[in-house]
Amino acid sequence: MATSVHPFERLGLGRVINAAGKMTYLGGSALSPTVAAAMAEAGRRYVDMAQLQRAAGRAIARLTGAEDATVTSCAASGLVAALAACLTGTDVGKIRRLPDTDGLERREVVLQKGHSVDFGMEIVQLVRMTGAIPVEVGSVNRTRPDQMASALGPRTAAVLHVVSHHAQQESMLDLRAVAHLAQARGIPVVVDAAAEVDLRAHLAAGATLVVYSGQKAVGAPTSGFVAGKASLVEACRLQELGICRPMKVGKEAIAGLLQALEEYVAAGEAALPQLLERRARHLAGALSETLAGAGLPHARVDIVSDETRPIPRVRLTIEPGHSPVDARALVRQLEAGNPSIRTRNHHVDSGIVLFDVRTLEDEQIDTVVQRVVDALSGKEPS
Ligand SMILES: *Cc1c(COP(=O)(O)O)cnc(C)c1O
């Protein structure tokens, strides 16, 4: 081995304990040794990239129940490829012209207003990158079927449907309803399922193409894939002749994604859900016991599930006014210490801090508990 010093330490970076989840800004996933080894082995050889992409696509198609699939550099680039494919089909002349969509009859991408999310960038900008025109339907908190139906017409290239905790959950049209309306008009439905855990459900519910991140639920290196209808997947691959060339994926990520997908599917069928439940109970038990022992009864602990996915999380609720350290200050202290502890902070203004146990290691739980209790007891961070 070239060096025993970790590359992040050579750059002077401290350790991060991740209780936030599989976040792109924290590096996605920590790879299993077997996934890391698959990447290293792939990196040591030449390969015909077109053949590798097709073979990988066939393997992913088998795992997802799709006709075909293709690997991308991340979910965002997969969405660009999928929407571009809906604009151009396999017409290379059109592919080479994007993002110029002048003269294309179908250049609108319809999405529900409650799906117009910001996942780190605004999804409508991603639509515009292809040259398509985003058309938002309904209101931020409700879409009616007739609003969707009347937005779909001869100018519609695709419907973009987002399945995510980022999207509005209540009173939106679900995928089945959207697919029903779109299919009746011959319009493809592209599903953004970047962080979702079920690799088959969205195709089964009527998605024409579905897009996932590799580095989120699946535990792969930074990567993504598009799965679904064969002719549109072929059109996705062809986008590398045009706007997807700057987003291409390397052989190492393709090999890592395939290895991770195999492990993910095997673990999902075996023990992963039980492992997460057990770890969540371990953290919740240790945290509430230590808080009680430290005389902090105004911080409550329970276990909740994600809005769209069966992911257990430990919820710490700090009643305002009872503690000198509120939820926001707690998050700041956890982040500022060494190691830096990152939490899930979507509800911090309501006094709630969430701990995602998928990314925690069992050996890190004691450190997390101690640092939370120290911070809430008013001890200075170490
Ligand atoms: C994370 C995310 C993306 C982007 O995924 P990347 O793989 O980071 O490109 C897109 N949409 C949603 C809903 C996400 O959560």
XYZ file of C-alpha atoms and ligand atoms in Angstrom:
397
model
C 0.000 0.000 0.000
C 1.281 3.429 -0.916
C 0.476 5.145 2.351
C -0.886 4.399 5.798
C -2.177 7.947 6.283
C -5.763 8.354 5.135
C -6.094 10.721 2.155
C -8.517 12.969 4.067
C -6.054 13.216 6.987
C -3.237 14.084 4.595
C -5.367 17.087 3.662
C -5.767 17.962 7.337
C -9.469 17.088 7.547
C -10.986 15.815 10.826
C -13.252 12.771 11.249
C -16.987 13.021 10.588
C -19.531 10.839 12.400
C -22.542 10.715 10.093
C -25.945 10.527 11.802
C -27.552 12.613 9.032
C -28.117 9.889 6.440
C -26.869 9.151 2.944
C -26.238 12.745 2.008
C -24.430 13.843 -1.126
C -22.797 16.679 0.856
C -21.288 14.143 3.290
C -19.931 11.915 0.542
C -22.986 9.708 -0.012
C -22.130 6.262 1.350
C -19.152 4.697 3.090
C -18.321 1.727 0.875
C -18.134 -1.884 2.030
C -14.670 -3.457 1.597
C -16.021 -5.637 -1.229
C -17.441 -2.619 -3.103
C -14.150 -0.748 -2.676
C -12.274 -3.828 -3.945
C -14.517 -4.108 -7.023
C -13.730 -0.483 -7.873
C -10.011 -0.990 -7.405
C -9.974 -4.100 -9.616
C -12.015 -2.351 -12.318
C -9.616 0.568 -12.226
C -6.623 -1.655 -13.034
C -7.829 -2.828 -16.476
C -9.002 -1.512 -19.830
C -12.484 -2.426 -20.983
C -14.763 -1.607 -23.919
C -16.937 0.991 -22.193
C -19.956 0.501 -24.470
C -19.900 -3.245 -23.763
C -19.475 -2.607 -20.034
C -22.436 -0.200 -20.008
C -24.692 -2.677 -21.824
C -23.723 -5.601 -19.611
C -24.195 -3.481 -16.471
C -27.553 -2.307 -17.799
C -28.728 -5.893 -18.300
C -27.679 -6.789 -14.729
C -29.518 -3.765 -13.282
C -32.576 -4.553 -15.410
C -32.725 -8.001 -13.798
C -32.526 -6.507 -10.289
C -35.176 -3.857 -10.938
C -37.597 -5.738 -13.165
C -36.981 -3.207 -15.972
C -36.606 -3.876 -19.707
C -33.180 -2.226 -19.691
C -31.035 0.182 -17.650
C -27.950 2.375 -17.919
C -25.463 3.716 -15.376
C -24.948 7.467 -14.924
C -22.589 9.568 -12.822
C -25.339 10.413 -10.287
C -29.132 10.703 -10.101
C -29.095 14.333 -11.256
C -27.273 13.376 -14.456
C -29.596 10.388 -14.842
C -32.535 12.795 -14.762
C -30.907 14.962 -17.434
C -30.370 11.874 -19.610
C -33.915 10.594 -19.028
C -35.594 13.926 -19.825
C -33.325 14.489 -22.838
C -34.243 10.994 -24.055
C -37.919 11.946 -23.912
C -37.182 15.038 -26.041
C -35.060 13.362 -28.708
C -35.697 9.633 -28.731
C -32.807 7.955 -30.571
C -32.588 10.693 -33.244
C -28.894 11.596 -33.173
C -29.498 14.846 -35.032
C -31.804 16.035 -32.253
C -29.415 14.681 -29.592
C -26.544 16.744 -30.972
C -28.667 19.912 -30.966
C -29.754 19.929 -27.311
C -30.278 22.111 -25.356
C -31.598 23.816 -28.478
C -35.191 22.552 -28.651
C -36.447 25.090 -31.195
C -38.743 23.361 -33.630
C -39.352 20.297 -31.421
C -43.090 19.807 -31.129
C -42.867 18.181 -27.687
C -40.612 20.272 -25.452
C -42.582 20.700 -22.209
C -41.897 18.712 -19.027
C -44.897 18.719 -16.699
C -44.509 18.387 -12.936
C -46.748 18.952 -9.937
C -45.961 22.185 -8.099
C -45.475 20.231 -4.874
C -42.748 18.254 -6.676
C -40.805 21.360 -7.662
C -38.135 20.584 -5.064
C -34.662 21.815 -4.234
C -32.440 18.816 -3.424
C -29.285 20.959 -3.459
C -30.253 22.460 -6.816
C -33.716 23.320 -8.072
C -35.144 20.449 -10.089
C -36.642 22.885 -12.629
C -33.117 24.056 -13.492
C -32.242 20.458 -14.245
C -35.235 20.341 -16.617
C -34.049 23.544 -18.307
C -30.542 22.115 -18.793
C -32.008 19.781 -21.431
C -33.687 22.664 -23.251
C -37.138 21.566 -22.076
C -39.627 24.011 -20.610
C -40.834 23.088 -17.118
C -44.605 23.411 -16.669
C -45.768 23.282 -13.049
C -49.359 22.211 -12.430
C -51.613 22.561 -9.405
C -50.702 24.393 -6.205
C -47.895 23.803 -3.722
C -50.227 21.800 -1.483
C -52.642 20.168 -3.927
C -52.985 18.864 -7.479
C -56.353 17.850 -8.880
C -56.542 15.166 -11.611
C -58.219 17.587 -14.041
C -55.343 20.069 -13.620
C -52.860 17.364 -14.605
C -55.062 16.135 -17.450
C -55.402 19.575 -18.997
C -51.626 20.219 -18.781
C -50.885 17.108 -20.854
C -51.095 17.728 -24.585
C -49.303 17.732 -27.947
C -46.428 19.819 -26.520
C -45.732 17.479 -23.567
C -42.486 15.518 -23.822
C -42.660 13.923 -20.368
C -44.109 14.075 -16.879
C -41.520 14.357 -14.101
C -42.699 12.734 -10.865
C -40.657 13.082 -7.648
C -40.827 10.435 -4.918
C -38.987 11.968 -1.977
C -39.320 13.386 1.516
C -38.394 16.699 -0.162
C -41.671 16.649 -2.115
C -45.044 17.635 -0.703
C -46.695 14.420 0.529
C -50.341 15.371 1.133
C -52.886 15.958 -1.626
C -50.530 15.373 -4.534
C -51.435 12.923 -7.297
C -49.659 9.639 -6.664
C -47.600 7.858 -9.292
C -50.377 5.444 -10.244
C -52.787 8.302 -10.942
C -50.191 10.269 -12.915
C -49.137 7.204 -14.928
C -52.766 6.464 -15.735
C -53.331 9.971 -17.157
C -50.002 10.061 -19.027
C -50.173 6.550 -20.484
C -53.619 7.227 -21.945
C -51.952 10.033 -23.963
C -48.737 8.155 -24.832
C -46.610 10.435 -22.630
C -43.651 8.934 -20.707
C -43.376 9.385 -16.915
C -39.868 9.935 -15.517
C -39.646 9.218 -11.778
C -36.999 10.801 -9.564
C -36.542 8.106 -6.890
C -32.977 9.211 -6.079
C -32.967 8.292 -2.400
C -35.731 5.674 -2.328
C -35.105 2.158 -1.032
C -37.463 0.067 -3.209
C -35.863 -0.693 -6.591
C -39.011 -2.169 -8.169
C -42.074 -0.377 -6.807
C -42.025 2.716 -9.030
C -41.689 0.803 -12.305
C -44.443 -1.487 -11.095
C -46.614 1.585 -10.376
C -46.296 2.831 -13.943
C -43.005 4.745 -14.301
C -41.658 4.689 -17.850
C -38.163 5.514 -16.589
C -37.001 5.613 -12.980
C -33.813 7.263 -11.727
C -31.857 6.323 -8.568
C -28.691 7.532 -6.866
C -26.037 4.883 -6.293
C -24.501 6.605 -3.282
C -27.716 6.908 -1.253
C -29.824 3.883 -0.249
C -27.792 1.412 -2.278
C -24.409 2.108 -0.625
C -22.518 2.491 -3.911
C -19.873 5.025 -4.906
C -21.187 8.302 -6.342
C -23.196 7.084 -9.339
C -26.751 6.696 -10.543
C -28.847 4.676 -12.915
C -31.869 4.967 -15.175
C -34.089 1.898 -15.610
C -37.223 1.312 -17.650
C -38.448 1.154 -21.230
C -35.717 -0.200 -23.550
C -36.074 2.333 -26.384
C -35.815 5.284 -23.976
C -32.876 3.707 -22.096
C -31.111 3.429 -25.469
C -31.896 7.126 -26.030
C -30.361 7.839 -22.574
C -27.117 6.077 -23.556
C -26.958 8.067 -26.798
C -27.031 11.360 -24.879
C -23.272 10.854 -24.339
C -22.958 12.092 -27.941
C -24.361 15.380 -26.646
C -25.305 17.029 -23.371
C -24.393 14.039 -21.161
C -20.780 13.856 -22.315
C -19.658 16.169 -19.455
C -21.460 13.866 -16.984
C -20.048 10.513 -18.052
C -19.447 7.744 -15.558
C -16.200 5.801 -15.234
C -15.566 2.056 -15.208
C -14.703 2.129 -11.490
C -18.092 3.572 -10.484
C -19.961 1.123 -12.737
C -18.185 -1.833 -11.103
C -18.763 -0.410 -7.610
C -22.445 0.240 -8.281
C -23.035 -3.313 -9.524
C -21.295 -4.863 -6.528
C -23.224 -2.587 -4.129
C -26.555 -3.354 -5.821
C -25.986 -7.088 -5.434
C -25.121 -6.653 -1.757
C -28.072 -4.291 -1.238
C -30.601 -6.666 -2.761
C -29.178 -9.599 -0.757
C -29.189 -7.599 2.518
C -32.715 -6.288 1.930
C -33.975 -9.812 1.647
C -31.959 -10.908 4.691
C -31.185 -8.793 7.692
C -30.878 -5.072 6.904
C -34.267 -3.921 8.264
C -33.745 -5.846 11.509
C -30.199 -4.494 11.830
C -31.444 -0.908 11.510
C -34.252 -1.472 14.015
C -31.812 -2.977 16.484
C -29.336 -0.107 16.077
C -32.094 2.493 16.439
C -33.273 0.845 19.682
C -29.668 0.718 20.934
C -29.136 4.448 20.308
C -32.581 5.478 21.603
C -32.171 3.371 24.767
C -28.668 4.625 25.549
C -29.642 8.226 24.829
C -32.790 8.320 26.985
C -31.060 6.500 29.849
C -28.077 8.850 29.841
C -30.298 11.947 29.544
C -32.367 10.783 32.521
C -29.185 10.038 34.492
C -27.912 13.548 33.770
C -31.168 15.105 34.994
C -32.374 16.267 31.587
C -36.034 15.146 31.512
C -37.040 17.835 29.020
C -35.228 16.117 26.182
C -37.426 13.263 24.946
C -36.313 10.353 22.775
C -38.353 8.108 20.499
C -38.068 6.241 17.194
C -39.866 7.432 14.063
C -39.967 6.326 10.436
C -39.191 8.423 7.345
C -42.176 9.864 5.422
C -41.670 7.808 2.254
C -39.295 5.010 3.247
C -39.142 2.329 5.968
C -36.073 3.909 7.584
C -36.114 4.080 11.411
C -34.640 7.228 12.957
C -34.048 8.293 16.540
C -35.861 11.540 17.318
C -34.642 13.862 20.059
C -37.209 16.518 21.000
C -36.010 19.399 23.134
C -38.813 21.317 24.802
C -38.194 25.014 24.302
C -37.493 27.089 27.388
C -36.398 24.200 29.608
C -32.870 23.761 28.371
C -30.176 26.435 28.069
C -29.132 24.729 24.857
C -31.849 24.630 22.191
C -31.915 22.226 19.242
C -30.125 24.614 16.912
C -27.310 25.221 19.416
C -27.020 21.468 20.010
C -26.605 20.856 16.273
C -23.954 23.590 16.122
C -21.991 22.096 19.034
C -22.145 18.568 17.656
C -20.891 19.821 14.310
C -18.112 21.990 15.760
C -16.537 19.223 17.898
C -13.965 16.636 16.891
C -15.076 14.264 15.507
C -17.723 16.412 13.888
C -21.155 14.815 14.432
C -23.691 15.540 11.686
C -27.409 15.116 12.348
C -30.605 15.387 10.337
C -31.877 18.904 10.877
C -34.990 19.382 8.698
C -37.119 20.022 11.838
C -34.580 21.758 14.064
C -36.733 24.892 14.317
C -39.409 22.757 16.005
C -36.849 21.572 18.564
C -36.324 18.220 16.810
C -32.988 16.618 15.938
C -33.048 13.302 14.049
C -30.348 10.605 14.023
C -30.161 8.313 10.988
C -28.674 4.969 12.035
C -27.948 3.639 8.528
C -24.715 5.609 8.391
C -23.716 5.191 12.064
C -21.382 2.466 13.194
C -22.232 0.625 16.412
C -18.900 1.743 17.935
C -19.849 5.403 17.367
C -23.065 5.279 19.390
C -21.408 5.868 22.793
C -19.585 8.934 21.442
C -22.800 10.379 20.000
C -24.714 9.819 23.267
C -21.967 11.378 25.396
C -21.586 14.415 23.156
C -25.358 15.070 23.082
C -25.652 14.802 26.860
C -22.546 16.963 27.411
C -23.895 19.651 25.107
C -27.348 19.663 26.729
C -25.734 19.799 30.190
C -23.932 22.966 29.129
C -20.450 21.408 28.928
C -18.136 23.053 26.430
C -17.398 20.974 23.345
C -14.077 19.113 23.484
C -30.267 13.412 -3.831
C -31.383 13.693 -4.759
C -31.143 13.978 -6.097
C -29.749 14.087 -6.654
O -29.047 12.883 -6.559
P -27.493 12.849 -6.894
O -27.192 11.376 -7.001
O -26.777 13.523 -5.779
O -27.306 13.558 -8.182
C -32.224 14.191 -6.917
N -33.485 14.135 -6.449
C -33.761 13.862 -5.169
C -35.183 13.792 -4.722
C -32.712 13.614 -4.264
O -32.976 13.329 -2.989
